[in-house]
Amino acid sequence: MSSAEVVICGAGIAGVSAAYHLTVRHGVRSVVLVDDQPPLSVTSDKSTECYRNWWPGPGDTMVRFMSRSIDLLEEMAEESGNRFTMNRNGYAYLTADPARAAELERGAREVSALGAGPLRIHRGLPDDPPYPEERFDSLDLPVTGADLVLDRERILRRFPFLPPDVTALLHLRRCGWLSAQQLGMYMLERAREHGLRQVHGRIEEVIVSDGRVEGVRLEPGGGEGTIATRCFVNAAGPLSAEVGRRSGVELPLHNELHGKVMFEDYLGILPRELPLMLWCDPVSLSWSDEEREELAQDPELRWLTEQMPAGVHFRPEGGRDSRWHLLLWTYHLEAREPVFPPAIDPYYPEVVMRGLARMVPALAEYLRPGIMRRPYVDGGYYCKTRENRPLIGPTPVAGNHLLCGMSGFGIMASQAAAELLAAHIVGQQLPDYAGEFLLSRYEDPAYLQKMKAMASGQL
Ligand SMILES: Cc1cc2nc3c(=O)[nH]c(=O)nc-3n(C[C@H](O)[C@H](O)[C@H](O)COP(=O)(O)OP(=O)(O)OC[C@H]3O[C@@H](n4cnc5c(N)ncnc54)[C@H](O)[C@@H]3O)c2cc1C
């Protein structure tokens, strides 16, 4: 039987980041990372790979946590020669509804006041503040905060492909995307240099005796059998609740399926130099009268004729010469048991394209028969707590730690989350937001009260 100081279950971005922080940043010598799947291949390579420092309250916990994570990502980008191509291309939230524009302004004032950076408002008046420069596929632009543009002409000058009724743009600046796969590989290489051992296998049971972790048992056939350890980390992504049950802890987690379309804009409708573009209004898909009537008569498809939720979004993927874009829209939000590979609605690419045509009317060209080339579709699960904050730190079972519930922000949060987990494990001083990520927060009446007012911040 082998042994380890720490055994991490799951080589997704959470587990790999934990391995990196423990070995490289804290010098923990004997860390074992267990997974029966290749690193980052379950959820962490299905992501849109975006990040933002812009998070709602109440309280500044999420803003500070994500800002810390982005600080660490930037540090690693610097030290690695930006191996994971992190950029600061921004996020653009758009609406054609004046009431929602007012909501965007109210929300932006709130998040700015929580520490996410200054809010500059552009109304098309002579005393408007200057509009900070955009610089694409670069990190070399220290602009933060957000620009709220209430001047339609300016919005359409910058994004001429938007519909003429667009009313407001909220342009978030300390945001962008990166390659999660490259980030993961960089951390794995560094962690291996510092002694990380990877074990191929599935953890069947966490052995708990007298309320404390004693080891893990792997499924038979993996060659490793049992690994003795007094410190276990549950970073099992969408299977964290199941792994929790096998380690003596019930976890308040559920899974939501989110799909993603990789689409080739071979007609060249969309420019390349864009932020992530998100439409904040609910959308009614456009159909011919005939199609609408046919769909309305089919109980399984009637929903396609009804109002669909807000949030359809896209971003360019690849460099300036690429024509690919990632398109996303989660129009069915429901908790479900994870299955692999996830079953994605066969209509998904067409529905997303129809939704996007509200934001970019010229994309309707692809809805003509035979025009859209077959897109590539994948997706994965957001593993979430009720209030959409992760679970990081110890549990009532001594030595049993959590690094899960990473929802739709696991790539961007990976560094602050793993840093926090490592601080718990090595007994380092904790940041003052640590308590809001513990499992025990649900026993704190003040937290439960605060939770009632929390917005999920989910895209
Ligand atoms: C469509 C989509 C878009 C997204 N967009 C973004 C985004 O723009 N920005 C962002 O930050 N995040 C985004 N996310 C979220 C992000 O991808 C996840 O939060 C993150 O990948 C979760 O990482 P993880 O390590 O927790 O889980 P995973 O990557 O799923 O890794 C968990 C690992 O645990 C292993 N495992 C499970 N059980 C066991 C066991 N018993 N024994 C051994 N190993 C086990 C699994 O095999 C797996 O490899 C998106 C997600 C989706 C689905």
XYZ file of C-alpha atoms and ligand atoms in Angstrom:
512
model
C 0.000 0.000 0.000
C 1.356 3.434 -0.970
C 0.828 6.621 0.977
C 0.641 10.369 0.342
C 0.380 13.570 2.340
C -2.523 14.681 0.146
C -4.727 12.755 -2.304
C -6.726 14.854 -4.763
C -9.716 13.274 -6.494
C -10.192 14.723 -9.988
C -7.802 16.159 -12.577
C -10.069 18.908 -13.843
C -9.008 22.521 -13.508
C -9.872 22.456 -9.776
C -7.792 19.380 -8.926
C -4.874 20.391 -11.149
C -4.832 23.890 -9.605
C -4.883 22.362 -6.121
C -1.946 20.124 -7.063
C -0.057 23.155 -8.401
C -0.647 25.334 -5.333
C 0.227 22.565 -2.873
C 3.413 21.408 -4.625
C 4.781 24.529 -6.342
C 3.660 27.304 -4.030
C 3.780 25.450 -0.690
C 6.361 22.736 -1.301
C 4.101 19.906 -0.102
C 6.198 16.958 -1.202
C 3.872 14.036 -1.492
C 0.743 14.903 -3.461
C -1.155 12.351 -5.548
C -3.705 13.344 -8.203
C -6.144 10.546 -9.056
C -8.391 10.380 -12.110
C -9.379 7.657 -14.551
C -9.882 10.273 -17.299
C -7.204 12.348 -19.038
C -6.573 15.692 -17.283
C -9.156 18.434 -17.953
C -11.179 16.222 -20.292
C -14.544 16.034 -18.498
C -15.795 19.600 -17.924
C -12.708 21.793 -17.992
C -12.183 21.548 -21.760
C -15.859 22.273 -22.510
C -15.781 25.762 -21.100
C -15.987 29.121 -22.872
C -12.790 29.848 -20.881
C -13.796 33.396 -20.043
C -13.155 35.390 -16.895
C -14.493 38.581 -15.351
C -14.020 40.516 -12.138
C -17.646 41.747 -12.294
C -19.800 39.961 -9.681
C -22.956 41.004 -7.848
C -23.354 41.253 -4.055
C -24.561 41.561 -1.474
C -21.096 42.097 -0.112
C -17.830 42.174 -2.000
C -16.867 38.516 -1.465
C -17.205 37.422 -5.086
C -15.541 40.563 -6.477
C -12.547 40.127 -4.170
C -12.338 36.370 -4.687
C -12.440 36.646 -8.502
C -10.111 39.652 -8.540
C -7.598 37.643 -6.524
C -7.965 34.756 -8.968
C -7.378 37.080 -11.937
C -4.311 38.555 -10.153
C -2.888 35.047 -9.864
C -3.750 34.175 -13.475
C -2.008 37.355 -14.640
C 1.024 36.497 -12.520
C 1.199 33.047 -14.118
C 0.673 34.497 -17.584
C 3.647 36.779 -16.944
C 5.939 34.070 -15.571
C 5.068 31.583 -18.350
C 5.374 34.002 -21.285
C 1.562 33.829 -21.479
C 1.524 30.168 -22.433
C -2.220 30.054 -21.977
C -2.941 33.085 -24.207
C -4.846 35.083 -21.612
C -6.310 38.268 -23.076
C -8.336 41.189 -21.777
C -10.843 41.405 -24.616
C -13.732 42.371 -22.332
C -17.418 41.478 -22.080
C -20.206 43.476 -23.755
C -23.713 43.258 -22.242
C -26.386 44.644 -24.557
C -30.047 45.518 -24.358
C -32.720 47.032 -26.534
C -35.039 47.656 -23.598
C -34.823 51.055 -21.850
C -36.038 49.526 -18.560
C -33.236 46.961 -18.705
C -30.749 49.715 -19.556
C -31.737 51.362 -16.277
C -31.269 48.007 -14.513
C -27.840 47.620 -16.100
C -26.894 51.054 -14.815
C -28.148 50.316 -11.284
C -26.366 46.948 -11.202
C -23.177 48.448 -12.618
C -23.106 51.181 -9.978
C -23.492 48.513 -7.302
C -20.727 46.226 -8.616
C -18.409 49.172 -9.195
C -18.968 50.259 -5.582
C -18.054 46.716 -4.467
C -14.550 47.278 -5.846
C -14.702 46.024 -9.445
C -13.360 49.321 -10.780
C -14.726 52.687 -11.904
C -17.932 53.044 -13.912
C -17.637 55.521 -16.805
C -20.960 56.588 -18.291
C -21.128 57.722 -21.924
C -24.324 59.544 -22.880
C -23.130 61.167 -26.094
C -22.599 64.517 -24.326
C -19.582 66.811 -24.601
C -18.559 66.151 -20.987
C -18.508 62.340 -21.391
C -15.356 60.733 -19.991
C -12.807 59.476 -22.542
C -13.457 55.967 -23.799
C -10.518 53.734 -22.779
C -8.736 52.049 -25.637
C -9.436 48.416 -26.565
C -6.485 46.196 -27.434
C -7.174 42.704 -28.692
C -5.564 39.431 -27.723
C -3.310 41.241 -25.317
C -3.015 41.557 -21.559
C -1.076 44.731 -21.899
C -3.887 47.163 -21.141
C -4.372 48.010 -17.493
C -7.960 49.258 -17.902
C -10.524 48.028 -15.393
C -14.077 48.853 -14.323
C -16.743 49.303 -16.981
C -18.059 51.662 -19.626
C -21.812 52.094 -19.771
C -22.786 53.484 -23.164
C -26.276 54.993 -23.407
C -25.521 56.634 -26.742
C -26.912 54.431 -29.523
C -24.812 56.055 -32.212
C -21.619 55.247 -30.389
C -22.724 51.637 -29.811
C -23.533 51.174 -33.502
C -20.303 52.837 -34.579
C -18.348 50.292 -32.554
C -20.610 47.292 -33.343
C -22.337 48.089 -36.660
C -23.807 44.585 -36.895
C -26.127 45.105 -33.881
C -29.852 45.761 -34.406
C -30.843 49.421 -34.789
C -32.970 49.332 -31.605
C -30.017 48.563 -29.314
C -30.256 50.932 -26.350
C -27.381 50.302 -23.979
C -24.005 48.642 -23.816
C -22.249 47.748 -20.596
C -18.638 47.085 -21.545
C -16.733 45.291 -18.777
C -12.994 45.683 -19.005
C -11.124 43.386 -16.585
C -12.477 40.417 -18.470
C -11.440 38.182 -21.333
C -10.510 34.603 -22.001
C -7.635 32.135 -22.005
C -6.841 28.558 -22.919
C -7.873 26.406 -19.944
C -6.161 23.370 -21.468
C -2.844 25.200 -21.746
C -3.222 26.665 -18.264
C -3.872 23.174 -16.912
C -0.910 21.685 -18.768
C 1.387 24.454 -17.542
C 0.338 23.820 -13.925
C 0.642 20.036 -14.313
C 4.175 20.319 -15.699
C 5.221 22.629 -12.868
C 3.579 20.411 -10.257
C 5.281 17.282 -11.668
C 8.636 19.062 -11.432
C 7.802 19.570 -7.750
C 7.000 15.927 -7.089
C 3.322 15.542 -8.060
C 2.416 11.909 -8.765
C -0.529 11.174 -11.066
C -2.427 7.929 -10.599
C -4.776 6.550 -13.212
C -7.839 5.182 -11.445
C -11.235 5.849 -9.971
C -11.669 6.465 -6.261
C -14.293 4.037 -5.018
C -14.216 4.910 -1.343
C -12.625 7.327 1.063
C -11.720 5.329 4.138
C -12.903 7.140 7.256
C -12.220 5.866 10.738
C -13.215 7.630 13.983
C -14.358 10.676 12.014
C -11.027 11.124 10.202
C -9.749 10.265 6.735
C -7.330 7.323 6.686
C -6.959 6.666 2.975
C -8.657 6.087 -0.355
C -9.560 2.851 -2.077
C -9.393 2.762 -5.859
C -11.624 0.664 -8.078
C -10.091 -2.758 -8.651
C -7.948 -3.177 -11.757
C -6.234 0.218 -11.520
C -3.065 -1.272 -10.026
C -2.834 1.089 -7.054
C -5.330 -0.507 -4.619
C -5.355 1.634 -1.491
C -3.455 4.856 -0.828
C -3.025 5.797 2.824
C -3.516 9.511 3.482
C -4.781 11.845 6.177
C -5.750 14.533 3.717
C -8.256 14.074 0.896
C -9.508 16.719 -1.577
C -12.834 16.248 -3.354
C -12.380 18.019 -6.718
C -14.637 15.649 -8.630
C -16.550 18.299 -10.625
C -20.078 17.124 -11.469
C -19.472 13.924 -9.456
C -18.511 15.766 -6.264
C -21.790 14.965 -4.506
C -21.310 11.267 -5.262
C -17.688 11.371 -4.059
C -18.945 13.294 -0.996
C -21.309 10.420 -0.159
C -18.409 7.964 -0.504
C -16.407 10.029 1.944
C -19.019 10.480 4.638
C -20.294 13.962 3.706
C -23.588 15.005 2.092
C -22.987 17.979 -0.187
C -25.692 20.477 -1.210
C -24.801 20.378 -4.911
C -26.792 19.943 -8.097
C -25.806 19.796 -11.771
C -27.097 21.854 -14.693
C -26.364 20.999 -18.307
C -24.880 23.793 -20.453
C -24.231 23.329 -24.171
C -21.814 25.110 -26.473
C -21.644 25.417 -30.265
C -18.404 25.851 -32.169
C -19.521 27.650 -35.297
C -17.582 28.581 -38.438
C -18.602 32.012 -39.709
C -17.370 31.247 -43.205
C -19.477 34.079 -44.658
C -17.400 36.489 -42.550
C -20.419 38.231 -40.984
C -18.797 38.764 -37.594
C -15.641 40.815 -37.072
C -12.812 39.152 -35.139
C -11.946 41.916 -32.694
C -14.817 41.547 -30.303
C -15.409 41.174 -26.608
C -17.687 38.376 -25.422
C -21.094 39.649 -26.635
C -24.168 38.936 -24.511
C -27.781 39.869 -25.192
C -29.529 40.725 -21.897
C -33.131 40.635 -23.141
C -35.481 37.662 -23.459
C -35.825 36.609 -27.084
C -38.716 35.473 -29.259
C -37.404 33.389 -32.137
C -38.456 34.460 -35.580
C -40.367 31.905 -37.663
C -42.416 32.084 -40.805
C -46.190 31.973 -40.118
C -46.282 28.411 -41.375
C -43.409 27.255 -39.187
C -44.865 28.998 -36.155
C -48.229 27.338 -36.618
C -46.674 23.915 -37.053
C -44.489 24.301 -33.950
C -47.343 25.653 -31.841
C -49.346 22.533 -32.565
C -46.626 20.195 -31.358
C -46.689 19.951 -27.525
C -42.983 19.000 -27.494
C -41.907 21.957 -29.626
C -44.378 24.657 -28.635
C -41.747 26.229 -26.362
C -39.894 27.341 -29.476
C -42.712 29.776 -30.218
C -42.771 31.187 -26.681
C -40.535 33.832 -25.173
C -37.082 32.415 -24.437
C -34.766 33.518 -21.642
C -32.156 36.277 -21.826
C -28.447 35.509 -22.050
C -27.630 34.251 -25.555
C -23.935 34.998 -26.107
C -20.874 34.380 -28.248
C -17.205 35.140 -28.549
C -14.559 34.723 -31.246
C -12.352 31.658 -30.879
C -8.841 31.508 -32.336
C -6.727 34.335 -33.665
C -7.428 36.999 -36.249
C -7.301 34.522 -39.151
C -9.777 32.137 -37.563
C -13.466 32.181 -38.487
C -14.648 30.233 -35.481
C -16.915 31.472 -32.731
C -18.279 29.870 -29.575
C -22.041 30.287 -29.204
C -23.948 29.613 -26.002
C -27.461 29.865 -24.691
C -28.877 27.988 -21.735
C -32.588 28.125 -22.322
C -33.484 25.059 -20.224
C -32.230 25.436 -16.696
C -32.917 22.335 -14.688
C -31.051 20.147 -12.228
C -30.182 16.716 -13.604
C -28.122 13.636 -12.920
C -24.901 13.857 -14.942
C -24.423 11.415 -17.803
C -21.308 11.281 -19.996
C -21.158 12.376 -22.699
C -24.053 14.722 -21.933
C -27.102 14.473 -24.195
C -27.548 17.850 -25.904
C -30.819 18.772 -27.588
C -30.390 18.067 -31.356
C -32.029 21.441 -32.130
C -29.502 23.294 -29.985
C -27.282 24.841 -32.731
C -30.253 26.055 -34.743
C -32.048 27.455 -31.707
C -28.896 29.280 -30.578
C -28.398 30.719 -34.062
C -32.030 31.901 -34.124
C -31.542 33.504 -30.719
C -28.320 35.177 -31.814
C -30.030 36.565 -34.891
C -31.844 38.913 -32.479
C -28.488 40.405 -31.485
C -26.838 40.089 -34.909
C -29.630 40.195 -37.525
C -27.226 39.343 -40.395
C -26.677 35.900 -38.857
C -30.169 34.988 -40.090
C -28.377 34.248 -43.375
C -27.190 30.994 -41.818
C -30.791 29.949 -41.164
C -31.495 29.557 -44.866
C -31.529 25.862 -45.817
C -28.095 24.404 -46.572
C -26.085 27.489 -45.578
C -24.817 26.705 -42.070
C -21.936 24.230 -42.076
C -22.258 21.466 -39.557
C -21.192 22.984 -36.243
C -19.410 21.123 -33.476
C -21.495 20.826 -30.322
C -20.361 19.894 -26.829
C -21.164 20.852 -23.286
C -20.926 19.892 -19.682
C -22.350 20.439 -16.246
C -22.265 23.411 -13.958
C -21.982 21.766 -10.538
C -23.613 24.286 -8.204
C -24.690 25.150 -4.718
C -28.043 26.896 -4.254
C -26.566 30.379 -4.157
C -23.929 29.640 -6.812
C -20.839 29.926 -4.637
C -18.229 27.187 -4.482
C -17.433 24.866 -1.576
C -13.813 25.247 -0.476
C -12.217 23.941 2.685
C -12.683 21.397 5.469
C -15.752 19.328 6.351
C -16.916 17.706 9.606
C -14.834 14.628 8.643
C -11.259 15.506 9.656
C -8.904 15.564 6.690
C -11.728 15.619 4.148
C -11.553 18.832 2.078
C -13.751 20.268 -0.638
C -12.864 22.070 -3.854
C -16.106 21.794 -5.766
C -19.321 23.568 -6.785
C -17.275 25.467 -9.371
C -20.380 26.139 -11.452
C -19.872 28.273 -14.593
C -16.823 30.033 -13.144
C -14.402 27.182 -12.418
C -11.720 28.330 -14.836
C -11.665 31.951 -13.677
C -11.977 31.027 -9.989
C -9.478 28.176 -10.140
C -6.503 30.102 -8.762
C -8.119 31.847 -5.792
C -10.024 28.636 -5.010
C -6.899 26.452 -5.042
C -4.922 29.069 -3.136
C -7.611 29.108 -0.445
C -7.800 25.314 -0.283
C -4.009 25.060 0.061
C -4.043 27.667 2.855
C -6.581 25.516 4.750
C -4.448 22.401 4.261
C -1.059 23.847 5.218
C -2.523 25.942 8.043
C -1.670 29.318 6.551
C -3.571 32.489 7.417
C -6.877 32.569 5.551
C -8.291 35.513 3.595
C -11.297 36.995 5.365
C -13.674 35.729 2.669
C -12.769 32.101 3.533
C -15.833 31.597 5.758
C -18.255 32.297 2.902
C -16.954 29.277 0.981
C -17.062 26.734 3.805
C -19.676 23.983 3.906
C -20.470 25.124 7.458
C -21.739 28.504 6.141
C -25.186 26.915 5.844
C -25.276 26.639 9.646
C -24.681 30.368 10.054
C -28.023 32.267 10.375
C -26.373 35.543 9.250
C -25.130 33.882 6.048
C -28.527 32.278 5.400
C -30.132 35.692 5.755
C -27.625 37.245 3.344
C -28.130 34.364 0.913
C -31.764 35.371 0.379
C -30.643 38.569 -1.340
C -27.921 36.979 -3.463
C -28.010 37.122 -7.243
C -26.309 34.179 -8.914
C -24.269 36.267 -11.376
C -24.537 33.310 -13.725
C -24.123 33.504 -17.490
C -20.551 25.129 -21.563
C -19.713 25.612 -20.407
C -19.164 26.873 -20.426
C -18.359 27.314 -19.364
N -17.776 28.539 -19.427
C -16.945 28.949 -18.443
C -16.263 30.186 -18.535
O -16.397 30.928 -19.509
N -15.418 30.525 -17.519
C -15.229 29.734 -16.427
O -14.487 30.117 -15.528
N -15.878 28.553 -16.316
C -16.722 28.135 -17.289
N -17.367 26.944 -17.200
C -17.263 26.179 -15.949
C -15.973 25.388 -15.857
O -15.743 24.682 -17.061
C -16.112 24.422 -14.672
O -16.463 25.132 -13.508
C -14.809 23.701 -14.398
O -14.303 23.114 -15.571
C -15.028 22.633 -13.339
O -13.794 22.049 -13.116
P -13.665 20.848 -12.092
O -12.224 20.527 -12.001
O -14.419 21.179 -10.858
O -14.479 19.653 -12.791
P -14.091 18.689 -14.005
O -13.346 19.399 -15.052
O -15.345 17.989 -14.384
O -13.103 17.657 -13.356
C -13.547 16.705 -12.398
C -12.707 15.461 -12.561
O -12.998 14.563 -11.489
C -12.881 13.249 -11.952
N -13.580 12.334 -11.037
C -14.883 12.351 -10.696
N -15.136 11.333 -9.848
C -13.969 10.682 -9.653
C -13.589 9.548 -8.886
N -14.470 8.884 -8.122
N -12.295 9.146 -8.929
C -11.378 9.799 -9.691
N -11.687 10.897 -10.430
C -12.959 11.317 -10.412
C -13.518 13.326 -13.333
O -13.111 12.230 -14.147
C -13.005 14.679 -13.838
O -11.821 14.532 -14.603
C -18.149 26.467 -18.247
C -18.713 25.192 -18.222
C -19.484 24.757 -19.287
C -20.063 23.369 -19.234
